[in-house]
Backbone as a ProteinNet text record, in pm:
[ID]
protein_1_A
[PRIMARY]
MRHRLKAIAGLSCVLLSACTEGQVGHSDAVRAGQRIYAKECAACHGVGGQGAGSAALALGSIPPDLTGLKQRNDGYFPREFVRRFIMGRLEKDDPASPMPDFSTVGLRHVYPDGGADGEVLETDFANLLDYLEAIQE
[TERTIARY]
3612.9	3609.2	3524.7	3453.7	3343.6	3268.4	3153.3	3010.2	3032.5	3096.5	3174.5	3162.6	3250.9	3279.5	3103.8	3043.4	2907.5	2818.8	2846.9	2797.7	2814.4	2884.1	2966	2897.6	2914.9	2898.2	2762.9	2670	2514	2469.1	2525.6	2488.4	2559.4	2646.8	2696.7	2587.1	2551.2	2409.3	2275.6	2216.3	2117.3	2192.4	2285.5	2322.7	2262.2	2404.6	2440.1	2283.8	2163.2	2069.8	1980.6	2004.2	1958	1964.9	2087.3	2184.5	2091.9	2110.6	2041.4	1826.7	1781.2	1652.3	1630.8	1732.8	1698.4	1731.3	1874.3	1811	1773.3	1651	1521.4	1525.7	1495.5	1441	1525.3	1659.4	1811.4	1806.1	1730.8	1776.4	1758.6	1864.1	1832	1756.1	1568.1	1464.7	1395.8	1456.4	1415.4	1504.9	1618.4	1779.3	1703.7	1649.8	1653.6	1492.6	1388.2	1237.6	1311.5	1326.5	1392.4	1402.1	1567.7	1623.4	1512	1395.9	1268.4	1190.4	1118.8	1110.4	1182.8	1274.7	1322.1	1321.9	1303.1	1333.2	1201.7	1086.5	989.6	849.5	840.6	739.1	852.9	929.3	978.5	963.7	934.7	974.4	780.3	700.8	568.6	463.6	584.5	528	631.3	790.9	885.5	966.7	1067.2	1225.1	1151.1	1062.5	1049.5	913.1	824.5	707.8	622.3	623.7	533.1	430.7	464.2	377.7	465.9	516.2	590.3	717.2	718.8	767.6	782	905.2	923.3	829.9	737.2	628.5	543.6	513.1	342.5	299.5	325.5	313.1	242.5	260	237.4	83.2	94.9	-55.3	-167.6	-191.5	-314.7	-385.1	-335.8	-401.5	-262.5	-263.7	-155.4	-93.4	15.4	-47.7	-15.6	-77.6	-101.5	-1.8	40	185.9	137.2	255.7	319	380.8	417	449.8	330	255.9	119	17.9	24.7	-43.6	-81.3	12	-20.2	-84.5	-90.4	-148	-291	-335.4	-461.8	-524.6	-486.6	-504.9	-570.3	-562.8	-552.7	-438.2	-286.3	-161.3	-159.4	-195.9	-240	-163.1	-30.1	61.4	-54	-134.3	-221.4	-153.6	-116.6	-4	-87.8	-200.3	-190.2	-299.6	-394.9	-441.5	-335.4	-255.1	-159.6	-85.3	-78.3	-27.9	-110.7	-266.4	-367.7	-387.4	-349.6	-382.6	-299.1	-139.6	-65	-80	-95.3	-118.1	-272.2	-309.6	-448.9	-570.9	-547	-638.1	-791.1	-765.4	-935.2	-952.6	-1026.4	-1103	-1025.6	-997	-1019.1	-1116.6	-1093.4	-1130.6	-1208.2	-1070.9	-1042.5	-1035.5	-1121.3	-1053.9	-928.3	-991.4	-854.3	-749.6	-708.8	-580.5	-456.6	-373.3	-247.1	-170.8	-181.5	-141.4	-73	3.1	-7.9	-40.4	-59.9	-134.7	51.1	53.4	205.8	145.7	79.1	94.2	78.7	89.8	24.9	192.9	248.5	306.7	450.7	491.4	572.7	683.7	740.9	908.4	986	882	977.9	1096.7	1139.5	1282.4	1363	1281.3	1402.2	1416	1380.6	1432.1	1410.9	1449.5	1468.3	1456.8	1542.1	1542.3	1437.7	1304.4	1252.6	1261.8	1374.1	1373.2	1304.2	1250.7	1170.3	1034.7	1042	922.1	830.3	922.7	821.4	735.9	747.2	693	699.8	652	682.5	692.8	813.7	828.9	808.1	751.9	698.4	799.2	898	1038.2	1040.3	1077.9	1096.8	943.1	835.4	688.6	715.9	780.9	763.3	835.4	956.6	1108.5	1024.7	911.7	894.5	810	719.4	623.1	661.7	762.9	879.2	948	1020.3	1020.7	932	761.5	679.4	642.1	670.1	613.6	712.7	825.8	960.9	938.8	901.4	927.6	779.8	663.7	547.6	558.4	528.5	569.4	455.7
9190.5	9213.6	9149.4	9011.3	8922.9	8974.4	9044.9	9078.6	9213.7	9302.9	9395.4	9365	9247	9220	9177.6	9124	9043.8	9167.4	9277.2	9419.8	9501.5	9504.6	9571.7	9412	9321.3	9278.7	9281.9	9279.3	9291.2	9450.1	9575.8	9656.5	9709.9	9656.5	9661	9560.2	9442	9398.3	9485.8	9554.2	9631.9	9703.9	9813.1	9885.5	9834.5	9727.8	9663.4	9654.5	9616.1	9589.6	9737.1	9813.9	9942.7	10002.1	9967.6	10056	9964	9836.9	9761.3	9758.2	9814.2	9830.5	9994.9	10137.3	10231.6	10208.4	10067.4	10062.7	10013.5	9968.5	9927.6	9941.5	10163.6	10179.3	10146.1	10194.3	10212.1	10094.9	9967.6	9868	9855.1	9777.3	9843.2	9861.9	9768	9798.7	9960.3	9983.3	10143.2	10222.2	10207.8	10270.2	10293.3	10157.1	10212.8	10231.1	10247.9	10379.9	10445.6	10511.9	10681.1	10669	10588.9	10702.1	10629.8	10567.8	10556.3	10690.9	10740	10855.9	10973.8	11005.2	11138.6	11128.6	11028.4	11092.3	11075.2	10960.7	10995.1	11129.7	11090.7	11168.5	11321.1	11321.2	11450.4	11587.6	11566.2	11667.6	11788.4	11654.2	11726.7	11690.1	11589.1	11540	11610.6	11692.8	11730.9	11611.5	11645.7	11559.6	11499.7	11542.9	11457.6	11392	11439.5	11366.3	11475.9	11598.7	11680	11762.1	11719	11777.1	11943	11958.2	12106.5	12068.7	12023.3	11996.6	12131.6	12064.9	12226	12221.5	12127.7	12135.8	12183.4	12166.1	12156.2	12263.3	12371.4	12530.1	12520.4	12452	12416.4	12378.9	12291.7	12192.7	12241.8	12363.9	12365.2	12302.4	12216.4	12128.6	12159.2	12132.3	12104.2	11901.7	11870.1	11740.5	11693.3	11560.7	11528.5	11514.1	11529.8	11537	11334.7	11262.2	11103.2	11077.4	11171	11077.5	11097.8	11129.7	11163.4	11032.9	10970	10842.9	10698.9	10696.1	10582.6	10649.8	10753.3	10876.6	10944.7	10946.2	10937.6	10786.7	10647.7	10600.6	10517.8	10549.4	10506.1	10407	10438.9	10398.8	10249.8	10252.3	10184.2	10194.8	10145	10223.8	10175.3	10265	10103.3	10098.5	10019.7	10034.7	9908.1	9872.7	9793	9930.3	10034.2	10101.5	10245.1	10274.6	10395.6	10272.5	10212.2	10093.9	10081.3	10065.6	10063.1	10235.9	10310.2	10435.3	10528.3	10462.7	10497.8	10425.2	10304.2	10272.1	10259.7	10392.8	10411.9	10298.3	10176.8	10120.8	10100.5	10293.2	10346.3	10449.5	10511.5	10579.4	10724.1	10869.5	10949.3	11035.6	11077.1	11204.1	11302.4	11337.6	11444.7	11370.3	11386	11319.8	11390.3	11525.5	11542	11641.8	11559.7	11561.4	11541.6	11606.5	11590	11530.6	11387.2	11277.7	11175	11113.3	11034.7	10874.4	10810.7	10711.7	10554.7	10585.1	10475.1	10331.7	10310.4	10197.8	10199	10350.8	10363.7	10451.8	10550.7	10631.9	10541.1	10403	10386.6	10460.4	10411.2	10547.2	10618.8	10695.1	10726.4	10826.5	10845.5	10916	10790.7	10700.4	10606.8	10504.4	10493.1	10435.8	10538.5	10598.8	10713	10670.6	10548.2	10508.6	10408.4	10377.2	10252	10185.4	10144.2	10044.8	9924.2	9820.8	9766.8	9786	9808.9	9798	9915.7	10056.1	10157.3	10057.4	9952.8	9911	9949.1	9991.1	9958.1	9799.2	9794.3	9671.9	9648.5	9529.8	9531	9501.1	9478.7	9509	9648.3	9744.1	9895.6	9916.8	9894.7	9964.7	9892.2	9806.1	9711.4	9842.5	9826.9	9962.9	10059.6	10139.9	10222.9	10284.5	10198.5	10124.8	10093.1	9996.7	10029.7	10156.8	10206.7	10412.7	10475	10507.7	10564.9	10502	10410	10300.7	10345.1	10366.5	10398.5	10540.8	10664.7	10832.3	10838.5	10751.5	10795.5	10803.6	10932.7	11015.9	10962.7
14617.9	14532.1	14443.7	14490.2	14419.7	14388.5	14476.1	14512.5	14398.7	14398.5	14319.5	14160.8	14143.2	14005.9	13926.2	14041.1	13993.8	13962.3	14069	13998.5	13899.4	13879.6	13734.5	13628	13644.9	13530.3	13533	13601.2	13604.1	13545	13611.8	13566	13439.9	13393.5	13229.7	13135.2	13167	13085	13061.9	13184.2	13142.7	13118.6	13098.4	12977.8	12855.3	12856.8	12707.1	12679.6	12737.7	12746.2	12624.3	12740.7	12713	12564.6	12564.8	12398.9	12293.8	12276.1	12196.9	12210.2	12317.2	12239.7	12204.3	12206.4	12190.9	11948	11964.8	11863.2	11765.8	11790.3	11742.4	11571.4	11625.2	11492	11429.7	11424.4	11317.4	11288.5	11248	11098	11005.2	10980.3	10799.9	10753.4	10737.9	10679.1	10729.1	10828.3	10839.3	10782.3	10781.5	10704.7	10580.8	10496.8	10385.5	10312.6	10441.8	10409.4	10456.2	10539.6	10503.3	10403.4	10335.9	10213.9	10092.8	10137.2	10045.3	10081.9	10198.8	10246.9	10169.6	10223.4	10085.8	9985.7	9912.8	9772.3	9728.7	9819.1	9715.2	9865.5	9942.6	10064.1	10150.2	10155.5	10240.3	10093.4	10007.7	9954.7	10012.3	10033.9	10086	10244	10283.3	10455.7	10535.4	10457.9	10508.2	10577	10612	10651.9	10751.7	10879.1	10977.3	10996.9	10855.7	10838	10910.3	10944.7	11027.9	10893.1	10746.1	10693.1	10610.5	10635.1	10621.2	10539.9	10386.5	10294.1	10237	10113.9	10021.2	9996.3	9942.4	9798	9888	9973	10054.7	10001	10045.6	9984.4	9874.8	9745.3	9612	9559.3	9742.7	9694.7	9702.3	9750.8	9771.9	9912.1	9989.2	10103.7	10145.5	10317.7	10380.7	10423.5	10331.5	10361.6	10550.4	10519.8	10746.6	10794.9	10910.2	10951.7	11005.4	10918.1	10920.9	11054.8	11162.9	11290.3	11386.5	11319.8	11498.4	11431.8	11316.8	11262.1	11417.5	11497.3	11570.5	11708.6	11729.7	11813.5	11769.9	11721.9	11582.1	11602.9	11679	11638	11736.1	11849.9	11988.7	12001.2	12007.2	12033.7	11941	11810.7	11681	11617.8	11509.1	11380.8	11308.9	11203	11098.6	10995	10996.9	10848.4	10733.6	10773.8	10679.2	10577.8	10662.1	10596.3	10506.1	10603.9	10585.8	10411	10414.4	10298.1	10192.6	10209.2	10085.6	10055.7	10193.6	10133.8	10027.8	10051.9	9972.7	9802.2	9830.6	9737.5	9664.1	9679.9	9606.3	9580.8	9686.2	9731.1	9845.4	9873.7	9921.1	9876.1	9893.4	9808.5	9916.5	9874.2	9866.5	9962.5	10052.2	10085.1	9989.7	9931.5	9799.2	9681.4	9590	9435.2	9402.7	9441.7	9379.5	9461	9572.3	9672.8	9598.2	9662.7	9529.9	9587.7	9665.8	9710.2	9552.3	9504.3	9391.8	9439.8	9358.5	9342.3	9287.8	9427.1	9372.7	9323.4	9311.2	9223.1	9121.1	9054.3	8931.6	8857.9	8997	8928.2	8965.5	9042.9	9137.6	9216.5	9188.5	9273.6	9179.3	9152	8993.1	9101.3	9199	9246.8	9273.2	9363.5	9390.5	9263.2	9157.4	9021.8	8920.1	8900.2	8863	8646.7	8636	8490.1	8490.6	8572.7	8586.8	8638.2	8724.1	8798.7	8838.3	8810.9	8906.4	8803.1	8638.3	8596.2	8711.1	8700.7	8773.1	8871.9	8903.1	9013.7	9147	9253.6	9351.8	9419.3	9470.2	9558.8	9680.1	9729.8	9839.4	9961.8	9848.4	9948	10048.3	9964.8	9885.7	10018.1	9967.9	10051	10185.4	10270	10348.3	10433	10355.1	10445.7	10448.9	10384.3	10416.5	10507.8	10563.3	10660.8	10789.2	10734	10903.8	10897.4	10784.2	10846.7	10902.3	10873.8	10907.3	11053.8	11080.8	11274.4	11283.3	11290.6	11372	11362.5	11327.2	11329.7	11435.3	11474.5	11545.8	11699.8	11722.8	11839	11937.9
[MASK]
+++++++++++++++++++++++++++++++++++++++++++++++++++++++++++++++++++++++++++++++++++++++++++++++++++++++++++++++++++++++++++++++++++++++++

């Protein structure tokens, strides 16, 4: 009986730890980033990030699949590159690209009344990057 209880307790610990590992991608920061993504990015990049959003056809170019950033970078999520690109800190291959420069337009859908002075708050942006990292395939 005693060995059975130890086995059950051990199995319970393993199962609980497996459950918590799956919850890492669902932190408050990732959920907040998902809300920002839904309001600012999904129309072009698609709900799941694959680049097939409702506004994609009108852009004249196909938005990139954001779920493959890590795969296209040898298993490394290029967080700083993504941050700098979205904030307009990197020269774009196509200067006429429809990708907005969020350092100038702000999060206009998250803050429609110009909250945060129209600027991208570092916390909001970190949350968005956390979400983008969480959806990598």
